[in-house]
Amino acid sequence: MQILRGRGLSRGFAIGPAVALRRELGAVYRITSEDDQVEAEVGRLTAAVEEIERELARTRQSVQREVGSELAGIFDAHDLILHDPLFLERIEDVIRGEKVNAEWAVQEVGADLGARFARIETAHLRERGQDIEDVVRYLLANLQKGAPQELGSRARGAIIVADELTPAEALRLGRLGVAGFVLEGGGEGSHTVIVARALSLPLVLGVREARNQVRDGAAVVIDGETGTVGLRPDPTEIAEAKLRVDHESSDLPEPEAGVGPTRTLCGAEIDLLSNIEILDEINVSLAARSDGVGLYRSEFLYIERAPELPTEEEQFAAFERLLCSHAPRPVTIRTFDLGGREIGRGFRESDEANPSLGLRGVRLTLTQRKVFVVQLRALLRAASVGNLRIMVPMVSSVDEVLLFRALLSQVRRELVEHGVEVPDSVPIGAMIEVPGAALIAHHLAKVVDFFAIGTNDLTQYTLAVDRNNDRVAGLYRPLHPAVLRLVDLVVRAAAEAGVEVSICGEIGGDPRATALLLGAGLRQLSMSPRAIHRVRERVAGLEMTGCQELWERACSCATAGEVERLLTS
Ligand code: PEP
Ligand code: MG
């Protein structure tokens, strides 16, 4: 078997046929169809055309009503193209002739016609090329909603090989039953990695030219722990891989025996909490005997509904389920962390040159109040069924927390006025994931009830390393002494003010870092629920004095490498 090497970031082992996703033009992949799927692709095209026709008719009517029939005429050109049998027949011919997905065929025909129109000398005819571009855009937008591509029956059990995947794409592919992911790029702190962990699917990142090396449909073996991709396995290797997959899947979820708190050898009690992105993880969290939910990333409700926002009732149902399932244990729900580069850019039109430093998290909450009032209503309405804590992402100033509190109080007042039962107070916490927030933690501690240290972003912002960017992946080091020093500041500020503090970045679930985190003074670690078992085992073997010494030595290190070596020595 030929081995390709990458970085393994989501445990697990899988074997399956490779499906290479080629995103060559914009966000369109070329996917070859099985013979029996070709007509289904034509059907998707027809359905998309019909829906666009209906939409155009609606738009034309309202434009006519509001602006007049002259302007409404601009839609006639779009209609003509959509009804032009030559245009549609050409797309169908490509779907059938090349056995490809509808998106790809639309893109190809659109590009070809666009190029021909560009060569026409008569200006007004040349401009008609713009109408074709518009129609192609409508078609692609319509075809692409739902699953990133219609892999149909090919998705189940497949190993998806792609350049990059957004968290939403990974989630949708996971729901279609894929067995694992191999990505050419991607950063280890990305939400795509977090999604793969949540779905318990192996993921290997940073495998250069992976799509050129795999053959579509041929078996590949991937190991998410060692970061290897095996090509052309022989029959013995295939049989061994299948045995291993069966063995590993029977391991999950971890059955946890016994009750009682998790303690170190010297008796210190440590809370092990779950990070949850999708509600299916509730069972894993319960099976792992978590001490509650330390982070529920509520923006995943949006990912699953995009481009629509989840309604108040949908959010209420999700929050209620989380709270009931873990009651009386605490459930910390983070308000939408939308904006930024990865999640929910489609939530609003954004032309930000640098979205990671732009309107993200609480900044967006405070500018898009209507959206967040819906969320806060859902949260407060669900609060009485369990032990709710509300957490605010991307805080960088005391003012943001105060404004957030004011918004929450206003929503609370309105609910109470309408006779809704709402607890007198709900603990409010700030995520500490911006260096500035860590530096003013002693001030923030006066206006919040708890802190959660988000080392995924804290690392990105402290070291100025995009957590998604493969090219700087080597610089993304959560154990960098600069990050540790900020963690130290936050834990000390929390202790002095008597507010609780937890850590919920990915480092919280890495058993190699457990001693270090306890040494820092942390007593609450929040992680993927599948990591709890291994961290609990690790905690049980630790003495606090050793952990504290380790922490002191780590804080005086000059480089991340030195800290990492300390942990393995
Ligand atoms: C973090 O930044 O560490 C965190 C937990 O939040 P997210 O990974 O969702 O940005
Ligand atoms: Mg974060």
mmCIF file of N, CA, C and O in Angstrom, residues 256-265 267-272 288-291 329 523 532 536-537 539-540:
data_model
loop_
_atom_site.group_PDB
_atom_site.id
_atom_site.type_symbol
_atom_site.label_atom_id
_atom_site.label_comp_id
_atom_site.label_asym_id
_atom_site.label_seq_id
_atom_site.Cartn_x
_atom_site.Cartn_y
_atom_site.Cartn_z
ATOM 1 N N GLU A 256 -19.062 4.184 30.306
ATOM 2 C CA GLU A 256 -18.367 4.637 31.509
ATOM 3 C C GLU A 256 -18.973 3.970 32.737
ATOM 4 O O GLU A 256 -20.158 4.138 33.018
ATOM 5 N N ALA A 257 -18.164 3.211 33.423
ATOM 6 C CA ALA A 257 -18.682 2.548 34.620
ATOM 7 C C ALA A 257 -18.466 3.440 35.842
ATOM 8 O O ALA A 257 -17.633 4.336 35.823
ATOM 9 N N GLY A 258 -19.220 3.188 36.875
ATOM 10 C CA GLY A 258 -18.976 3.875 38.146
ATOM 11 C C GLY A 258 -19.570 5.264 38.186
ATOM 12 O O GLY A 258 -19.907 5.849 37.172
ATOM 13 N N VAL A 259 -19.699 5.798 39.367
ATOM 14 C CA VAL A 259 -20.219 7.157 39.521
ATOM 15 C C VAL A 259 -19.235 7.945 40.380
ATOM 16 O O VAL A 259 -18.225 7.425 40.818
ATOM 17 N N GLY A 260 -19.567 9.205 40.614
ATOM 18 C CA GLY A 260 -18.707 10.004 41.484
ATOM 19 C C GLY A 260 -17.823 10.908 40.680
ATOM 20 O O GLY A 260 -17.627 10.715 39.485
ATOM 21 N N PRO A 261 -17.303 11.934 41.357
ATOM 22 C CA PRO A 261 -16.517 12.937 40.639
ATOM 23 C C PRO A 261 -15.156 12.411 40.193
ATOM 24 O O PRO A 261 -14.659 11.419 40.722
ATOM 25 N N THR A 262 -14.601 13.101 39.210
ATOM 26 C CA THR A 262 -13.256 12.755 38.735
ATOM 27 C C THR A 262 -12.252 13.429 39.667
ATOM 28 O O THR A 262 -12.349 14.630 39.929
ATOM 29 N N ARG A 263 -11.300 12.629 40.191
ATOM 30 C CA ARG A 263 -10.316 13.200 41.127
ATOM 31 C C ARG A 263 -8.901 12.855 40.694
ATOM 32 O O ARG A 263 -8.667 11.803 40.095
ATOM 33 N N THR A 264 -7.979 13.727 41.081
ATOM 34 C CA THR A 264 -6.564 13.413 40.891
ATOM 35 C C THR A 264 -6.160 12.423 41.994
ATOM 36 O O THR A 264 -6.923 12.188 42.942
ATOM 37 N N LEU A 265 -4.940 11.903 41.883
ATOM 38 C CA LEU A 265 -4.423 10.979 42.912
ATOM 39 C C LEU A 265 -4.487 11.608 44.300
ATOM 40 O O LEU A 265 -4.757 10.949 45.297
ATOM 41 N N GLY A 267 -6.627 13.777 45.261
ATOM 42 C CA GLY A 267 -8.003 14.043 45.696
ATOM 43 C C GLY A 267 -8.634 15.320 45.181
ATOM 44 O O GLY A 267 -9.778 15.625 45.541
ATOM 45 N N ALA A 268 -7.925 16.087 44.341
ATOM 46 C CA ALA A 268 -8.546 17.325 43.821
ATOM 47 C C ALA A 268 -9.643 16.953 42.816
ATOM 48 O O ALA A 268 -9.447 16.096 41.965
ATOM 49 N N GLU A 269 -10.790 17.626 42.963
ATOM 50 C CA GLU A 269 -11.918 17.299 42.102
ATOM 51 C C GLU A 269 -11.857 18.119 40.810
ATOM 52 O O GLU A 269 -11.668 19.340 40.857
ATOM 53 N N ILE A 270 -12.013 17.449 39.691
ATOM 54 C CA ILE A 270 -11.926 18.128 38.389
ATOM 55 C C ILE A 270 -13.226 17.896 37.628
ATOM 56 O O ILE A 270 -13.704 16.761 37.542
ATOM 57 N N ASP A 271 -13.798 18.956 37.090
ATOM 58 C CA ASP A 271 -15.008 18.811 36.265
ATOM 59 C C ASP A 271 -14.610 18.588 34.814
ATOM 60 O O ASP A 271 -13.836 19.381 34.245
ATOM 61 N N LEU A 272 -15.166 17.537 34.241
ATOM 62 C CA LEU A 272 -14.921 17.271 32.820
ATOM 63 C C LEU A 272 -16.236 17.501 32.084
ATOM 64 O O LEU A 272 -17.225 16.810 32.316
ATOM 65 N N ALA A 288 -20.465 9.377 28.586
ATOM 66 C CA ALA A 288 -19.125 9.648 29.123
ATOM 67 C C ALA A 288 -19.192 10.222 30.542
ATOM 68 O O ALA A 288 -18.172 10.587 31.110
ATOM 69 N N ARG A 289 -20.398 10.318 31.100
ATOM 70 C CA ARG A 289 -20.591 10.871 32.449
ATOM 71 C C ARG A 289 -19.956 12.256 32.562
ATOM 72 O O ARG A 289 -19.212 12.550 33.502
ATOM 73 N N SER A 290 -20.249 13.104 31.612
ATOM 74 C CA SER A 290 -19.690 14.455 31.690
ATOM 75 C C SER A 290 -20.314 15.183 32.880
ATOM 76 O O SER A 290 -21.392 14.802 33.344
ATOM 77 N N ASP A 291 -19.642 16.202 33.330
ATOM 78 C CA ASP A 291 -20.187 16.993 34.441
ATOM 79 C C ASP A 291 -21.063 18.124 33.940
ATOM 80 O O ASP A 291 -21.363 19.059 34.691
ATOM 81 N N ARG A 329 -27.057 19.159 35.888
ATOM 82 C CA ARG A 329 -25.696 19.629 35.578
ATOM 83 C C ARG A 329 -25.764 20.918 34.745
ATOM 84 O O ARG A 329 -26.727 21.133 34.008
ATOM 85 N N ARG A 523 -9.722 23.872 36.987
ATOM 86 C CA ARG A 523 -10.399 22.709 37.580
ATOM 87 C C ARG A 523 -11.588 22.287 36.735
ATOM 88 O O ARG A 523 -12.313 21.377 37.104
ATOM 89 N N ILE A 532 -13.449 12.637 26.817
ATOM 90 C CA ILE A 532 -13.554 12.663 28.281
ATOM 91 C C ILE A 532 -12.912 11.433 28.924
ATOM 92 O O ILE A 532 -12.177 11.540 29.911
ATOM 93 N N ARG A 536 -10.090 11.657 31.662
ATOM 94 C CA ARG A 536 -10.393 11.205 33.039
ATOM 95 C C ARG A 536 -9.311 10.233 33.533
ATOM 96 O O ARG A 536 -8.823 10.337 34.659
ATOM 97 N N GLU A 537 -8.920 9.325 32.660
ATOM 98 C CA GLU A 537 -7.853 8.377 33.033
ATOM 99 C C GLU A 537 -6.578 9.119 33.398
ATOM 100 O O GLU A 537 -5.887 8.784 34.339
ATOM 101 N N VAL A 539 -6.285 12.270 34.457
ATOM 102 C CA VAL A 539 -6.445 13.032 35.709
ATOM 103 C C VAL A 539 -6.193 12.100 36.901
ATOM 104 O O VAL A 539 -5.499 12.454 37.869
ATOM 105 N N ALA A 540 -6.741 10.893 36.806
ATOM 106 C CA ALA A 540 -6.663 9.970 37.943
ATOM 107 C C ALA A 540 -5.225 9.622 38.313
ATOM 108 O O ALA A 540 -4.955 9.191 39.446
#
